[in-house]
Amino acid sequence: MTNLSIIGTGNMGQAIAAIADKGGHSVQLLGSGDTATQVTGDVVVLAVPYGAVDDVIAQRGEQLADRIVVDITNPLNFETFDSLVVTSDSSATAEIAAALPQSRVLKAFNTTFAATLGAGVVGPLPTTVLIAGDDTDAKSTLSDIVTAGGLKAIDAGALNRARELEALGFLQLTLAATEKVSWSGGFGVAA
Ligand SMILES: NC(=O)c1ccc[n+]([C@@H]2O[C@H](COP(=O)([O-])OP(=O)(O)OC[C@H]3O[C@@H](n4cnc5c(N)ncnc54)[C@H](OP(=O)(O)O)[C@@H]3O)[C@@H](O)[C@H]2O)c1
């Protein structure tokens, strides 16, 4: 059993908590008002908007040392829906990894809408969580949590691939926002 802490109790925080719970893992859910509560999980999911990540790191950076930190953000410019707000040679995950040098930082869950985490399917395909990061053991730990929760997981490569995952998440969001795909659909993976 792995202990998870999930910071953010919105759509994604609750969906990921349900996956972990289904697999028999323990979950600490931390809302924006729980700033006095220490993080206890070996795996910490940042289920907050990209714009809130700096605050979370400022509040909890030291607590995140020696833990697996999972960045699920899609760092879009939500005013224009026309660009990411990180530079084109970087990613939100790379920024977070630079700010948390003592943590093992992964990108995951940003290409799966919350509804597909709950349903376990994207159309006819199983929901697949793409995971990127430089630490193989950390990826394996998260992959086990995802699969025990009834979904599929694929190692999408090194931390550098977070940039491509964020581009994929960005495109999927623009398609859903313009009603070309539904919020319970999106990209599936046929392995
Ligand atoms: N929704 C999706 O389908 C989807 C898919 C892929 C990736 N994502 C990404 O997942 C992340 C969360 O999305 P969501 O849909 O779950 O958003 P959401 O439903 O709006 O929930 C966001 C949560 O973050 C909390 N929060 C905000 N600032 C915080 C802070 N400083 N400290 C602690 N908690 C804070 C909010 O708490 P309060 O309500 O108390 O402010 C809320 O519980 C975003 O980065 C998004 O880009 C979402």
PDB file of C-alpha atoms and ligand atoms in Angstrom:
ATOM      1  CA  MET A   1       0.000   0.000   0.000  1.00  0.00           C
ATOM      2  CA  THR A   2       1.244   3.462  -0.891  1.00  0.00           C
ATOM      3  CA  ASN A   3       0.288   6.610   0.995  1.00  0.00           C
ATOM      4  CA  LEU A   4      -0.845   9.410  -1.277  1.00  0.00           C
ATOM      5  CA  SER A   5      -1.428  13.051  -0.516  1.00  0.00           C
ATOM      6  CA  ILE A   6      -3.540  14.959  -3.003  1.00  0.00           C
ATOM      7  CA  ILE A   7      -3.378  18.738  -2.825  1.00  0.00           C
ATOM      8  CA  GLY A   8      -6.570  20.085  -4.386  1.00  0.00           C
ATOM      9  CA  THR A   9     -10.035  18.641  -3.822  1.00  0.00           C
ATOM     10  CA  GLY A  10     -11.634  19.574  -7.140  1.00  0.00           C
ATOM     11  CA  ASN A  11     -12.598  17.397 -10.102  1.00  0.00           C
ATOM     12  CA  MET A  12      -9.170  15.861 -10.612  1.00  0.00           C
ATOM     13  CA  GLY A  13      -8.240  15.598  -6.945  1.00  0.00           C
ATOM     14  CA  GLN A  14     -11.391  13.602  -6.247  1.00  0.00           C
ATOM     15  CA  ALA A  15     -11.077  11.462  -9.371  1.00  0.00           C
ATOM     16  CA  ILE A  16      -7.468  10.534  -8.561  1.00  0.00           C
ATOM     17  CA  ALA A  17      -8.400   9.888  -4.925  1.00  0.00           C
ATOM     18  CA  ALA A  18     -11.071   7.444  -6.115  1.00  0.00           C
ATOM     19  CA  ILE A  19      -8.545   5.594  -8.294  1.00  0.00           C
ATOM     20  CA  ALA A  20      -6.083   5.297  -5.413  1.00  0.00           C
ATOM     21  CA  ASP A  21      -8.836   4.239  -3.030  1.00  0.00           C
ATOM     22  CA  LYS A  22     -10.025   1.547  -5.438  1.00  0.00           C
ATOM     23  CA  GLY A  23      -6.496   0.106  -5.463  1.00  0.00           C
ATOM     24  CA  GLY A  24      -6.408  -0.052  -1.669  1.00  0.00           C
ATOM     25  CA  HIS A  25      -4.029   2.865  -1.165  1.00  0.00           C
ATOM     26  CA  SER A  26      -4.455   5.437   1.574  1.00  0.00           C
ATOM     27  CA  VAL A  27      -5.291   8.998   0.549  1.00  0.00           C
ATOM     28  CA  GLN A  28      -4.839  12.297   2.352  1.00  0.00           C
ATOM     29  CA  LEU A  29      -6.908  14.973   0.566  1.00  0.00           C
ATOM     30  CA  LEU A  30      -5.755  18.526   1.271  1.00  0.00           C
ATOM     31  CA  GLY A  31      -7.891  21.523   0.337  1.00  0.00           C
ATOM     32  CA  SER A  32      -6.803  25.116  -0.041  1.00  0.00           C
ATOM     33  CA  GLY A  33      -7.721  25.750   3.619  1.00  0.00           C
ATOM     34  CA  ASP A  34      -5.557  22.921   4.960  1.00  0.00           C
ATOM     35  CA  THR A  35      -2.292  24.851   4.908  1.00  0.00           C
ATOM     36  CA  ALA A  36      -1.466  23.913   8.513  1.00  0.00           C
ATOM     37  CA  THR A  37      -1.719  20.176   7.785  1.00  0.00           C
ATOM     38  CA  GLN A  38       1.567  18.484   6.939  1.00  0.00           C
ATOM     39  CA  VAL A  39       1.788  16.357   3.812  1.00  0.00           C
ATOM     40  CA  THR A  40       2.138  12.679   4.777  1.00  0.00           C
ATOM     41  CA  GLY A  41       2.052  10.826   1.446  1.00  0.00           C
ATOM     42  CA  ASP A  42       5.025   9.231  -0.258  1.00  0.00           C
ATOM     43  CA  VAL A  43       3.331  10.285  -3.494  1.00  0.00           C
ATOM     44  CA  VAL A  44       2.000  13.844  -3.621  1.00  0.00           C
ATOM     45  CA  VAL A  45      -0.342  14.872  -6.440  1.00  0.00           C
ATOM     46  CA  LEU A  46      -0.571  18.585  -7.212  1.00  0.00           C
ATOM     47  CA  ALA A  47      -4.245  18.683  -8.278  1.00  0.00           C
ATOM     48  CA  VAL A  48      -4.400  22.459  -8.427  1.00  0.00           C
ATOM     49  CA  PRO A  49      -4.470  24.968 -11.282  1.00  0.00           C
ATOM     50  CA  TYR A  50      -1.049  25.721 -12.731  1.00  0.00           C
ATOM     51  CA  GLY A  51      -1.348  29.257 -11.364  1.00  0.00           C
ATOM     52  CA  ALA A  52      -1.531  27.892  -7.805  1.00  0.00           C
ATOM     53  CA  VAL A  53       1.550  25.676  -8.030  1.00  0.00           C
ATOM     54  CA  ASP A  54       3.980  28.417  -7.001  1.00  0.00           C
ATOM     55  CA  ASP A  55       1.904  29.042  -3.855  1.00  0.00           C
ATOM     56  CA  VAL A  56       1.868  25.341  -3.005  1.00  0.00           C
ATOM     57  CA  ILE A  57       5.640  25.113  -3.463  1.00  0.00           C
ATOM     58  CA  ALA A  58       6.149  28.249  -1.370  1.00  0.00           C
ATOM     59  CA  GLN A  59       3.980  26.772   1.397  1.00  0.00           C
ATOM     60  CA  ARG A  60       5.100  23.170   1.230  1.00  0.00           C
ATOM     61  CA  GLY A  61       8.388  22.971  -0.690  1.00  0.00           C
ATOM     62  CA  GLU A  62      10.310  21.555   2.273  1.00  0.00           C
ATOM     63  CA  GLN A  63       7.575  18.985   2.991  1.00  0.00           C
ATOM     64  CA  LEU A  64       7.828  17.735  -0.594  1.00  0.00           C
ATOM     65  CA  ALA A  65      11.512  16.761  -0.315  1.00  0.00           C
ATOM     66  CA  ASP A  66      12.175  13.028  -0.783  1.00  0.00           C
ATOM     67  CA  ARG A  67       8.658  12.427  -2.089  1.00  0.00           C
ATOM     68  CA  ILE A  68       7.293  11.624  -5.541  1.00  0.00           C
ATOM     69  CA  VAL A  69       5.525  14.759  -6.763  1.00  0.00           C
ATOM     70  CA  VAL A  70       3.004  14.394  -9.589  1.00  0.00           C
ATOM     71  CA  ASP A  71       2.260  17.420 -11.738  1.00  0.00           C
ATOM     72  CA  ILE A  72      -1.093  17.083 -13.529  1.00  0.00           C
ATOM     73  CA  THR A  73      -1.445  20.672 -14.728  1.00  0.00           C
ATOM     74  CA  ASN A  74      -2.263  21.946 -18.174  1.00  0.00           C
ATOM     75  CA  PRO A  75      -0.494  25.318 -18.139  1.00  0.00           C
ATOM     76  CA  LEU A  76      -2.713  27.091 -20.665  1.00  0.00           C
ATOM     77  CA  ASN A  77      -3.321  30.733 -21.176  1.00  0.00           C
ATOM     78  CA  PHE A  78      -7.047  30.382 -20.361  1.00  0.00           C
ATOM     79  CA  GLU A  79      -7.791  33.938 -21.536  1.00  0.00           C
ATOM     80  CA  THR A  80      -6.736  33.324 -25.130  1.00  0.00           C
ATOM     81  CA  PHE A  81      -6.877  29.496 -25.269  1.00  0.00           C
ATOM     82  CA  ASP A  82      -4.114  29.989 -27.810  1.00  0.00           C
ATOM     83  CA  SER A  83      -0.854  29.167 -26.048  1.00  0.00           C
ATOM     84  CA  LEU A  84       0.833  27.546 -23.123  1.00  0.00           C
ATOM     85  CA  VAL A  85       2.247  29.917 -20.514  1.00  0.00           C
ATOM     86  CA  VAL A  86       5.533  28.033 -20.215  1.00  0.00           C
ATOM     87  CA  THR A  87       8.284  28.596 -22.763  1.00  0.00           C
ATOM     88  CA  SER A  88       8.284  26.298 -25.781  1.00  0.00           C
ATOM     89  CA  ASP A  89      11.534  24.595 -24.780  1.00  0.00           C
ATOM     90  CA  SER A  90      10.309  23.813 -21.259  1.00  0.00           C
ATOM     91  CA  SER A  91       7.214  22.559 -19.395  1.00  0.00           C
ATOM     92  CA  ALA A  92       5.365  23.164 -16.162  1.00  0.00           C
ATOM     93  CA  THR A  93       6.818  19.889 -14.920  1.00  0.00           C
ATOM     94  CA  ALA A  94      10.384  20.936 -15.715  1.00  0.00           C
ATOM     95  CA  GLU A  95       9.799  24.197 -13.821  1.00  0.00           C
ATOM     96  CA  ILE A  96       8.422  22.277 -10.840  1.00  0.00           C
ATOM     97  CA  ALA A  97      11.332  19.825 -10.931  1.00  0.00           C
ATOM     98  CA  ALA A  98      13.771  22.748 -10.920  1.00  0.00           C
ATOM     99  CA  ALA A  99      11.979  24.277  -7.922  1.00  0.00           C
ATOM    100  CA  LEU A 100      11.925  20.933  -6.061  1.00  0.00           C
ATOM    101  CA  PRO A 101      15.397  19.446  -6.621  1.00  0.00           C
ATOM    102  CA  GLN A 102      14.981  16.987  -3.740  1.00  0.00           C
ATOM    103  CA  SER A 103      11.708  15.552  -5.075  1.00  0.00           C
ATOM    104  CA  ARG A 104      11.163  13.021  -7.837  1.00  0.00           C
ATOM    105  CA  VAL A 105       8.804  14.914 -10.140  1.00  0.00           C
ATOM    106  CA  LEU A 106       6.509  13.233 -12.670  1.00  0.00           C
ATOM    107  CA  LYS A 107       4.012  14.439 -15.254  1.00  0.00           C
ATOM    108  CA  ALA A 108       0.803  12.411 -15.406  1.00  0.00           C
ATOM    109  CA  PHE A 109      -2.988  12.654 -15.738  1.00  0.00           C
ATOM    110  CA  ASN A 110      -2.915  15.875 -17.799  1.00  0.00           C
ATOM    111  CA  THR A 111      -4.134  14.123 -20.971  1.00  0.00           C
ATOM    112  CA  THR A 112      -7.128  12.408 -19.313  1.00  0.00           C
ATOM    113  CA  PHE A 113     -10.246  14.398 -18.513  1.00  0.00           C
ATOM    114  CA  ALA A 114     -11.598  13.854 -14.999  1.00  0.00           C
ATOM    115  CA  ALA A 115     -14.727  12.150 -16.342  1.00  0.00           C
ATOM    116  CA  THR A 116     -12.635   9.530 -18.143  1.00  0.00           C
ATOM    117  CA  LEU A 117     -10.745   8.729 -14.939  1.00  0.00           C
ATOM    118  CA  GLY A 118     -14.072   7.990 -13.296  1.00  0.00           C
ATOM    119  CA  ALA A 119     -15.554   6.078 -16.234  1.00  0.00           C
ATOM    120  CA  GLY A 120     -12.420   4.041 -16.903  1.00  0.00           C
ATOM    121  CA  VAL A 121     -12.960   4.394 -20.632  1.00  0.00           C
ATOM    122  CA  VAL A 122     -12.526   6.930 -23.410  1.00  0.00           C
ATOM    123  CA  GLY A 123     -15.124   5.867 -25.961  1.00  0.00           C
ATOM    124  CA  PRO A 124     -14.352   2.187 -26.645  1.00  0.00           C
ATOM    125  CA  LEU A 125     -10.823   2.374 -25.194  1.00  0.00           C
ATOM    126  CA  PRO A 126      -9.593   1.960 -21.629  1.00  0.00           C
ATOM    127  CA  THR A 127      -8.515   5.228 -20.030  1.00  0.00           C
ATOM    128  CA  THR A 128      -4.724   5.385 -20.236  1.00  0.00           C
ATOM    129  CA  VAL A 129      -2.586   7.609 -18.043  1.00  0.00           C
ATOM    130  CA  LEU A 130       0.630   8.731 -19.725  1.00  0.00           C
ATOM    131  CA  ILE A 131       3.482   9.214 -17.265  1.00  0.00           C
ATOM    132  CA  ALA A 132       6.732  11.089 -17.917  1.00  0.00           C
ATOM    133  CA  GLY A 133       9.701  11.563 -15.621  1.00  0.00           C
ATOM    134  CA  ASP A 134      13.350  10.778 -15.100  1.00  0.00           C
ATOM    135  CA  ASP A 135      12.991   8.360 -12.164  1.00  0.00           C
ATOM    136  CA  THR A 136      12.036   4.850 -13.264  1.00  0.00           C
ATOM    137  CA  ASP A 137      11.076   3.676  -9.775  1.00  0.00           C
ATOM    138  CA  ALA A 138       8.828   6.698  -9.249  1.00  0.00           C
ATOM    139  CA  LYS A 139       7.099   6.038 -12.570  1.00  0.00           C
ATOM    140  CA  SER A 140       6.647   2.407 -11.632  1.00  0.00           C
ATOM    141  CA  THR A 141       5.091   3.355  -8.272  1.00  0.00           C
ATOM    142  CA  LEU A 142       2.591   5.669  -9.946  1.00  0.00           C
ATOM    143  CA  SER A 143       1.893   3.180 -12.716  1.00  0.00           C
ATOM    144  CA  ASP A 144       1.034   0.532 -10.089  1.00  0.00           C
ATOM    145  CA  ILE A 145      -1.402   2.934  -8.412  1.00  0.00           C
ATOM    146  CA  VAL A 146      -3.085   3.677 -11.739  1.00  0.00           C
ATOM    147  CA  THR A 147      -3.410   0.051 -12.800  1.00  0.00           C
ATOM    148  CA  ALA A 148      -4.609  -1.095  -9.359  1.00  0.00           C
ATOM    149  CA  GLY A 149      -7.298   1.547  -9.759  1.00  0.00           C
ATOM    150  CA  GLY A 150      -8.529  -0.110 -12.946  1.00  0.00           C
ATOM    151  CA  LEU A 151      -6.917   2.118 -15.590  1.00  0.00           C
ATOM    152  CA  LYS A 152      -4.002   1.622 -17.962  1.00  0.00           C
ATOM    153  CA  ALA A 153      -0.664   3.371 -17.594  1.00  0.00           C
ATOM    154  CA  ILE A 154       2.099   3.935 -20.126  1.00  0.00           C
ATOM    155  CA  ASP A 155       5.601   5.198 -19.418  1.00  0.00           C
ATOM    156  CA  ALA A 156       5.811   8.084 -21.892  1.00  0.00           C
ATOM    157  CA  GLY A 157       9.522   8.626 -21.368  1.00  0.00           C
ATOM    158  CA  ALA A 158      11.795  11.114 -19.659  1.00  0.00           C
ATOM    159  CA  LEU A 159      10.849  14.374 -17.967  1.00  0.00           C
ATOM    160  CA  ASN A 160      11.568  16.066 -21.299  1.00  0.00           C
ATOM    161  CA  ARG A 161       8.419  14.409 -22.690  1.00  0.00           C
ATOM    162  CA  ALA A 162       6.295  16.484 -20.282  1.00  0.00           C
ATOM    163  CA  ARG A 163       6.467  19.191 -22.907  1.00  0.00           C
ATOM    164  CA  GLU A 164       4.759  16.934 -25.468  1.00  0.00           C
ATOM    165  CA  LEU A 165       2.188  15.772 -22.892  1.00  0.00           C
ATOM    166  CA  GLU A 166       1.367  19.407 -22.166  1.00  0.00           C
ATOM    167  CA  ALA A 167       0.991  20.085 -25.906  1.00  0.00           C
ATOM    168  CA  LEU A 168      -1.367  17.079 -26.151  1.00  0.00           C
ATOM    169  CA  GLY A 169      -3.364  18.262 -23.139  1.00  0.00           C
ATOM    170  CA  PHE A 170      -3.542  21.754 -24.613  1.00  0.00           C
ATOM    171  CA  LEU A 171      -4.901  20.478 -27.936  1.00  0.00           C
ATOM    172  CA  GLN A 172      -7.446  18.235 -26.221  1.00  0.00           C
ATOM    173  CA  LEU A 173      -8.680  21.160 -24.111  1.00  0.00           C
ATOM    174  CA  THR A 174      -9.162  23.362 -27.191  1.00  0.00           C
ATOM    175  CA  LEU A 175     -11.146  20.569 -28.868  1.00  0.00           C
ATOM    176  CA  ALA A 176     -13.406  20.158 -25.842  1.00  0.00           C
ATOM    177  CA  ALA A 177     -13.812  23.895 -25.310  1.00  0.00           C
ATOM    178  CA  THR A 178     -15.013  24.237 -28.913  1.00  0.00           C
ATOM    179  CA  GLU A 179     -17.295  21.191 -28.552  1.00  0.00           C
ATOM    180  CA  LYS A 180     -15.463  19.080 -31.138  1.00  0.00           C
ATOM    181  CA  VAL A 181     -14.982  16.380 -28.508  1.00  0.00           C
ATOM    182  CA  SER A 182     -16.881  15.965 -25.264  1.00  0.00           C
ATOM    183  CA  TRP A 183     -15.471  16.473 -21.756  1.00  0.00           C
ATOM    184  CA  SER A 184     -16.095  12.750 -21.215  1.00  0.00           C
ATOM    185  CA  GLY A 185     -14.148  11.872 -24.365  1.00  0.00           C
ATOM    186  CA  GLY A 186     -10.865  13.072 -25.800  1.00  0.00           C
ATOM    187  CA  PHE A 187      -7.794  11.149 -26.879  1.00  0.00           C
ATOM    188  CA  GLY A 188      -7.668   7.408 -26.284  1.00  0.00           C
ATOM    189  CA  VAL A 189      -4.674   5.104 -26.616  1.00  0.00           C
ATOM    190  CA  ALA A 190      -4.870   1.823 -28.504  1.00  0.00           C
ATOM    191  CA  ALA A 191      -1.852  -0.071 -27.203  1.00  0.00           C
TER     192      ALA A 191
HETATM  193  N1  LIG B   1     -10.574  18.710 -15.019  1.00  0.00           N
HETATM  194  C1  LIG B   1      -9.929  17.951 -15.896  1.00  0.00           C
HETATM  195  O1  LIG B   1     -10.543  17.163 -16.642  1.00  0.00           O
HETATM  196  C2  LIG B   1      -8.420  18.031 -15.979  1.00  0.00           C
HETATM  197  C3  LIG B   1      -7.761  17.127 -16.824  1.00  0.00           C
HETATM  198  C4  LIG B   1      -6.373  17.117 -16.860  1.00  0.00           C
HETATM  199  C5  LIG B   1      -5.658  17.997 -16.063  1.00  0.00           C
HETATM  200  N2  LIG B   1      -6.323  18.884 -15.275  1.00  0.00           N
HETATM  201  C6  LIG B   1      -5.526  19.790 -14.418  1.00  0.00           C
HETATM  202  O2  LIG B   1      -5.777  19.374 -13.092  1.00  0.00           O
HETATM  203  C7  LIG B   1      -5.649  20.495 -12.220  1.00  0.00           C
HETATM  204  C8  LIG B   1      -6.902  20.574 -11.357  1.00  0.00           C
HETATM  205  O3  LIG B   1      -8.012  20.703 -12.203  1.00  0.00           O
HETATM  206  P1  LIG B   1      -9.501  20.505 -11.648  1.00  0.00           P
HETATM  207  O4  LIG B   1     -10.352  20.340 -12.834  1.00  0.00           O
HETATM  208  O5  LIG B   1      -9.532  19.483 -10.587  1.00  0.00           O
HETATM  209  O6  LIG B   1      -9.751  21.934 -11.008  1.00  0.00           O
HETATM  210  P2  LIG B   1     -10.854  22.335  -9.924  1.00  0.00           P
HETATM  211  O7  LIG B   1     -11.992  21.392  -9.945  1.00  0.00           O
HETATM  212  O8  LIG B   1     -11.103  23.784 -10.135  1.00  0.00           O
HETATM  213  O9  LIG B   1     -10.079  22.131  -8.535  1.00  0.00           O
HETATM  214  C9  LIG B   1      -8.923  22.877  -8.245  1.00  0.00           C
HETATM  215  C10 LIG B   1      -8.617  22.658  -6.784  1.00  0.00           C
HETATM  216  O10 LIG B   1      -7.398  23.328  -6.472  1.00  0.00           O
HETATM  217  C11 LIG B   1      -7.576  23.918  -5.199  1.00  0.00           C
HETATM  218  N3  LIG B   1      -6.592  24.967  -4.997  1.00  0.00           N
HETATM  219  C12 LIG B   1      -6.459  26.130  -5.656  1.00  0.00           C
HETATM  220  N4  LIG B   1      -5.411  26.815  -5.160  1.00  0.00           N
HETATM  221  C13 LIG B   1      -4.901  26.054  -4.153  1.00  0.00           C
HETATM  222  C14 LIG B   1      -3.811  26.201  -3.263  1.00  0.00           C
HETATM  223  N5  LIG B   1      -3.028  27.285  -3.294  1.00  0.00           N
HETATM  224  N6  LIG B   1      -3.581  25.222  -2.341  1.00  0.00           N
HETATM  225  C15 LIG B   1      -4.352  24.113  -2.301  1.00  0.00           C
HETATM  226  N7  LIG B   1      -5.405  23.907  -3.151  1.00  0.00           N
HETATM  227  C16 LIG B   1      -5.647  24.871  -4.052  1.00  0.00           C
HETATM  228  C17 LIG B   1      -9.001  24.405  -5.210  1.00  0.00           C
HETATM  229  O11 LIG B   1      -9.433  24.669  -3.903  1.00  0.00           O
HETATM  230  P3  LIG B   1     -10.549  25.814  -3.633  1.00  0.00           P
HETATM  231  O12 LIG B   1     -11.754  25.372  -4.400  1.00  0.00           O
HETATM  232  O13 LIG B   1     -10.705  25.785  -2.157  1.00  0.00           O
HETATM  233  O14 LIG B   1      -9.960  27.073  -4.158  1.00  0.00           O
HETATM  234  C18 LIG B   1      -9.686  23.195  -5.826  1.00  0.00           C
HETATM  235  O15 LIG B   1      -9.937  22.204  -4.861  1.00  0.00           O
HETATM  236  C19 LIG B   1      -5.442  21.723 -13.101  1.00  0.00           C
HETATM  237  O16 LIG B   1      -4.064  22.027 -13.140  1.00  0.00           O
HETATM  238  C20 LIG B   1      -5.907  21.250 -14.478  1.00  0.00           C
HETATM  239  O17 LIG B   1      -5.231  21.915 -15.531  1.00  0.00           O
HETATM  240  C21 LIG B   1      -7.689  18.935 -15.207  1.00  0.00           C
END
